[in-house]
């Protein structure tokens, strides 16, 4: 009981769980970077509540192309796992550990029990579903209605705040994030470097003139 309550800073609903509810079964697991927790089509036996690290949830196309959909960080749960368990459907995407992770795994029956009897737990799950749904809608909007140029600029702005800020990444990783292929990302980045807006080096992108990127997003003339 006290072990679960020790995670109340990450998951406040643990504080409101009664002694009887605390008798639920759970497993604490560690996942090394690079491990695939769920493949598309896998069945889900439990719901992970991440206490450390980061898990990336992505979609693979038939051509092998990958696109990131969302990430599950410390203090969050994978809402697609919840959906799979409640609907008794297979996991629809692929979940891979991006940073060494640890999680509390609630088995199917114990998860359902808390959903039925604990309003704090229910509120947390429903809120997480709502926020993640809005996040996915935003991604769909970007992929359908924004050009690759816009998505790339938005990505660079998201991970920097000032001139000289550096992003440790690769062209492959950026392509995965914005839903395109490495060759397109490389071409666009080299064009930005030629204009003096960014500087490229192995595994790094340095934003030199962030204001130019902001102007492009405002004008949408790339």
Short mmCIF file of C-alpha atoms in Angstrom, two decimals:
data_model
loop_
_atom_site.label_atom_id
_atom_site.label_comp_id
_atom_site.label_asym_id
_atom_site.label_seq_id
_atom_site.Cartn_x
_atom_site.Cartn_y
_atom_site.Cartn_z
CA UNK A 1 0.00 0.00 0.00
CA UNK A 2 2.66 2.51 1.00
CA UNK A 3 4.72 1.63 -2.07
CA UNK A 4 1.95 2.80 -4.37
CA UNK A 5 1.36 5.94 -2.31
CA UNK A 6 5.04 6.82 -2.75
CA UNK A 7 4.16 7.62 -6.38
CA UNK A 8 1.43 10.13 -5.45
CA UNK A 9 3.53 13.05 -6.74
CA UNK A 10 3.38 11.51 -10.22
CA UNK A 11 -0.09 9.99 -9.86
CA UNK A 12 -2.14 11.96 -7.28
CA UNK A 13 -5.03 9.47 -7.43
CA UNK A 14 -2.93 6.96 -5.47
CA UNK A 15 -3.39 9.19 -2.40
CA UNK A 16 -7.16 8.77 -2.59
CA UNK A 17 -7.18 4.99 -2.95
CA UNK A 18 -8.58 3.14 0.07
CA UNK A 19 -6.82 0.35 1.97
CA UNK A 20 -9.03 -2.28 0.31
CA UNK A 21 -8.34 -0.85 -3.13
CA UNK A 22 -4.64 -0.85 -2.35
CA UNK A 23 -4.77 -4.65 -2.25
CA UNK A 24 -4.72 -4.64 -6.05
CA UNK A 25 -1.99 -6.57 -7.78
CA UNK A 26 0.67 -4.65 -9.65
CA UNK A 27 4.15 -5.22 -11.03
CA UNK A 28 7.05 -2.78 -11.19
CA UNK A 29 9.08 -3.22 -14.36
CA UNK A 30 12.15 -1.67 -15.96
CA UNK A 31 12.43 -1.22 -19.72
CA UNK A 32 15.80 -0.44 -21.36
CA UNK A 33 16.10 2.10 -24.16
CA UNK A 34 15.25 0.57 -27.52
CA UNK A 35 12.99 -2.19 -26.18
CA UNK A 36 9.65 -2.59 -27.93
CA UNK A 37 6.96 -2.98 -25.28
CA UNK A 38 4.06 -3.51 -27.68
CA UNK A 39 4.00 -4.38 -31.36
CA UNK A 40 1.00 -3.57 -33.51
CA UNK A 41 -1.51 -6.38 -33.05
CA UNK A 42 -0.29 -7.46 -29.61
CA UNK A 43 -2.82 -8.18 -26.86
CA UNK A 44 -2.55 -6.09 -23.68
CA UNK A 45 -2.55 -7.86 -20.33
CA UNK A 46 -2.01 -4.73 -18.23
CA UNK A 47 -1.83 -0.94 -18.24
CA UNK A 48 1.55 0.76 -17.66
CA UNK A 49 1.82 3.87 -15.48
CA UNK A 50 5.23 5.32 -16.30
CA UNK A 51 7.29 6.46 -13.30
CA UNK A 52 10.53 7.18 -15.13
CA UNK A 53 11.77 7.65 -18.69
CA UNK A 54 9.86 7.95 -21.95
CA UNK A 55 7.97 5.60 -24.27
CA UNK A 56 7.31 6.59 -27.89
CA UNK A 57 4.15 5.37 -29.59
CA UNK A 58 4.36 5.26 -33.38
CA UNK A 59 2.76 3.91 -36.54
CA UNK A 60 4.60 1.93 -39.21
CA UNK A 61 3.41 1.95 -42.81
CA UNK A 62 3.62 -1.04 -45.14
CA UNK A 63 6.68 0.56 -46.74
CA UNK A 64 8.45 0.64 -43.36
CA UNK A 65 7.99 4.38 -42.94
CA UNK A 66 7.46 5.35 -39.29
CA UNK A 67 5.64 8.30 -37.76
CA UNK A 68 5.57 9.26 -34.09
CA UNK A 69 2.04 9.68 -32.73
CA UNK A 70 2.70 10.58 -29.08
CA UNK A 71 5.00 9.97 -26.13
CA UNK A 72 4.28 8.63 -22.66
CA UNK A 73 6.44 10.33 -20.02
CA UNK A 74 6.77 9.95 -16.25
CA UNK A 75 3.39 10.61 -14.61
CA UNK A 76 1.45 9.41 -17.66
CA UNK A 77 -0.14 6.22 -18.96
CA UNK A 78 -0.55 4.85 -22.47
CA UNK A 79 -4.13 5.55 -23.35
CA UNK A 80 -4.13 3.11 -26.27
CA UNK A 81 -3.35 0.35 -23.79
CA UNK A 82 -6.40 1.45 -21.80
CA UNK A 83 -8.48 1.43 -24.99
CA UNK A 84 -7.24 -2.03 -25.96
CA UNK A 85 -8.06 -3.47 -22.55
CA UNK A 86 -11.51 -1.90 -22.27
CA UNK A 87 -12.49 -2.88 -25.82
CA UNK A 88 -10.70 -6.25 -25.82
CA UNK A 89 -9.00 -5.25 -29.07
CA UNK A 90 -5.31 -5.67 -30.03
CA UNK A 91 -2.84 -2.82 -29.57
CA UNK A 92 -3.06 -0.69 -32.75
CA UNK A 93 0.41 0.91 -32.81
CA UNK A 94 4.00 0.21 -31.70
CA UNK A 95 5.37 1.33 -28.31
CA UNK A 96 9.15 1.65 -28.04
CA UNK A 97 11.26 2.82 -25.09
CA UNK A 98 12.96 6.10 -26.04
CA UNK A 99 14.66 6.67 -22.67
CA UNK A 100 15.30 3.98 -20.03
CA UNK A 101 11.91 3.61 -18.38
CA UNK A 102 10.23 2.22 -15.29
CA UNK A 103 6.52 1.61 -14.87
CA UNK A 104 3.85 0.23 -12.57
CA UNK A 105 1.80 -2.35 -14.48
CA UNK A 106 -1.83 -2.81 -13.41
CA UNK A 107 -3.28 -6.13 -14.63
CA UNK A 108 -6.55 -6.11 -16.57
CA UNK A 109 -8.83 -7.12 -13.68
CA UNK A 110 -7.29 -4.69 -11.19
CA UNK A 111 -7.46 -1.83 -13.67
CA UNK A 112 -11.15 -2.53 -14.30
CA UNK A 113 -11.81 -2.71 -10.55
CA UNK A 114 -10.31 0.73 -9.93
CA UNK A 115 -12.27 2.14 -12.86
CA UNK A 116 -15.48 0.84 -11.29
CA UNK A 117 -14.97 1.89 -7.66
CA UNK A 118 -12.56 4.84 -7.51
CA UNK A 119 -13.70 8.25 -8.83
CA UNK A 120 -10.20 9.76 -8.57
CA UNK A 121 -8.83 7.03 -10.81
CA UNK A 122 -11.73 7.42 -13.23
CA UNK A 123 -11.15 11.17 -13.44
CA UNK A 124 -7.46 10.68 -14.20
CA UNK A 125 -8.15 8.15 -16.97
CA UNK A 126 -10.92 10.21 -18.60
CA UNK A 127 -8.82 13.37 -18.49
CA UNK A 128 -5.87 11.54 -20.03
CA UNK A 129 -8.08 10.18 -22.80
CA UNK A 130 -9.41 13.66 -23.56
CA UNK A 131 -6.00 15.34 -23.66
CA UNK A 132 -4.47 12.59 -25.78
CA UNK A 133 -7.40 12.69 -28.18
CA UNK A 134 -6.89 16.42 -28.71
CA UNK A 135 -3.18 15.83 -29.24
CA UNK A 136 -3.83 13.21 -31.92
CA UNK A 137 -6.36 15.49 -33.66
CA UNK A 138 -3.68 18.18 -33.77
CA UNK A 139 -1.21 15.76 -35.37
CA UNK A 140 -3.80 14.72 -37.98
CA UNK A 141 -4.43 18.38 -38.75
CA UNK A 142 -0.71 19.01 -39.24
CA UNK A 143 -0.18 15.99 -41.48
CA UNK A 144 -3.21 16.69 -43.68
CA UNK A 145 -3.22 20.47 -43.88
CA UNK A 146 0.39 21.58 -43.36
CA UNK A 147 3.21 21.19 -45.86
CA UNK A 148 6.33 19.24 -44.94
CA UNK A 149 8.21 22.57 -44.90
CA UNK A 150 5.84 23.94 -42.28
CA UNK A 151 6.01 20.80 -40.17
CA UNK A 152 9.81 20.88 -40.24
CA UNK A 153 9.98 24.54 -39.21
CA UNK A 154 7.43 23.92 -36.46
CA UNK A 155 9.56 21.02 -35.20
CA UNK A 156 12.69 23.19 -35.04
CA UNK A 157 10.82 25.96 -33.21
CA UNK A 158 9.28 23.50 -30.74
CA UNK A 159 12.68 22.35 -29.51
CA UNK A 160 14.45 25.73 -29.41
CA UNK A 161 13.86 29.08 -27.73
CA UNK A 162 16.80 31.28 -28.74
CA UNK A 163 19.40 31.76 -31.45
CA UNK A 164 22.22 29.31 -30.95
CA UNK A 165 20.01 26.63 -29.38
CA UNK A 166 21.05 23.14 -30.41
CA UNK A 167 18.90 20.07 -31.09
CA UNK A 168 20.59 16.70 -30.76
CA UNK A 169 18.86 14.63 -33.40
CA UNK A 170 19.29 12.99 -36.79
CA UNK A 171 17.58 13.51 -40.12
CA UNK A 172 15.98 10.07 -39.71
CA UNK A 173 14.51 11.02 -36.32
CA UNK A 174 13.14 14.31 -37.63
CA UNK A 175 11.54 12.48 -40.56
CA UNK A 176 9.85 10.10 -38.11
CA UNK A 177 8.54 13.03 -36.05
CA UNK A 178 7.02 14.97 -38.94
CA UNK A 179 5.83 12.08 -41.10
CA UNK A 180 8.14 12.09 -44.11
CA UNK A 181 11.37 10.47 -45.33
CA UNK A 182 14.99 11.29 -44.51
CA UNK A 183 15.83 12.46 -48.03
CA UNK A 184 13.19 15.19 -47.91
CA UNK A 185 14.32 16.36 -44.46
CA UNK A 186 17.96 16.46 -45.57
CA UNK A 187 17.12 18.54 -48.63
CA UNK A 188 15.07 21.07 -46.67
CA UNK A 189 17.64 21.36 -43.86
CA UNK A 190 20.47 21.93 -46.34
CA UNK A 191 18.44 24.68 -47.99
CA UNK A 192 17.92 26.35 -44.59
CA UNK A 193 21.63 26.02 -43.88
CA UNK A 194 22.47 27.61 -47.23
CA UNK A 195 20.32 30.60 -46.26
CA UNK A 196 22.15 30.88 -42.93
CA UNK A 197 19.16 30.05 -40.73
CA UNK A 198 20.58 26.86 -39.23
CA UNK A 199 23.90 25.04 -38.95
CA UNK A 200 24.20 21.29 -39.46
CA UNK A 201 26.71 18.91 -37.90
CA UNK A 202 26.71 15.18 -37.20
CA UNK A 203 23.68 14.37 -35.03
CA UNK A 204 23.00 18.05 -34.35
CA UNK A 205 21.00 20.98 -35.71
CA UNK A 206 21.83 24.47 -34.42
CA UNK A 207 19.27 27.23 -35.01
CA UNK A 208 21.21 30.36 -35.99
CA UNK A 209 18.37 32.75 -36.90
CA UNK A 210 15.25 31.63 -35.11
CA UNK A 211 13.42 34.82 -36.10
CA UNK A 212 13.58 33.77 -39.76
CA UNK A 213 11.87 30.50 -38.94
CA UNK A 214 9.19 32.34 -36.94
CA UNK A 215 8.57 34.67 -39.89
CA UNK A 216 8.09 31.69 -42.18
CA UNK A 217 5.46 30.23 -39.89
CA UNK A 218 3.63 33.56 -39.70
CA UNK A 219 3.67 34.16 -43.44
CA UNK A 220 3.45 30.50 -44.47
CA UNK A 221 5.65 31.36 -47.39
CA UNK A 222 8.43 28.80 -47.26
#
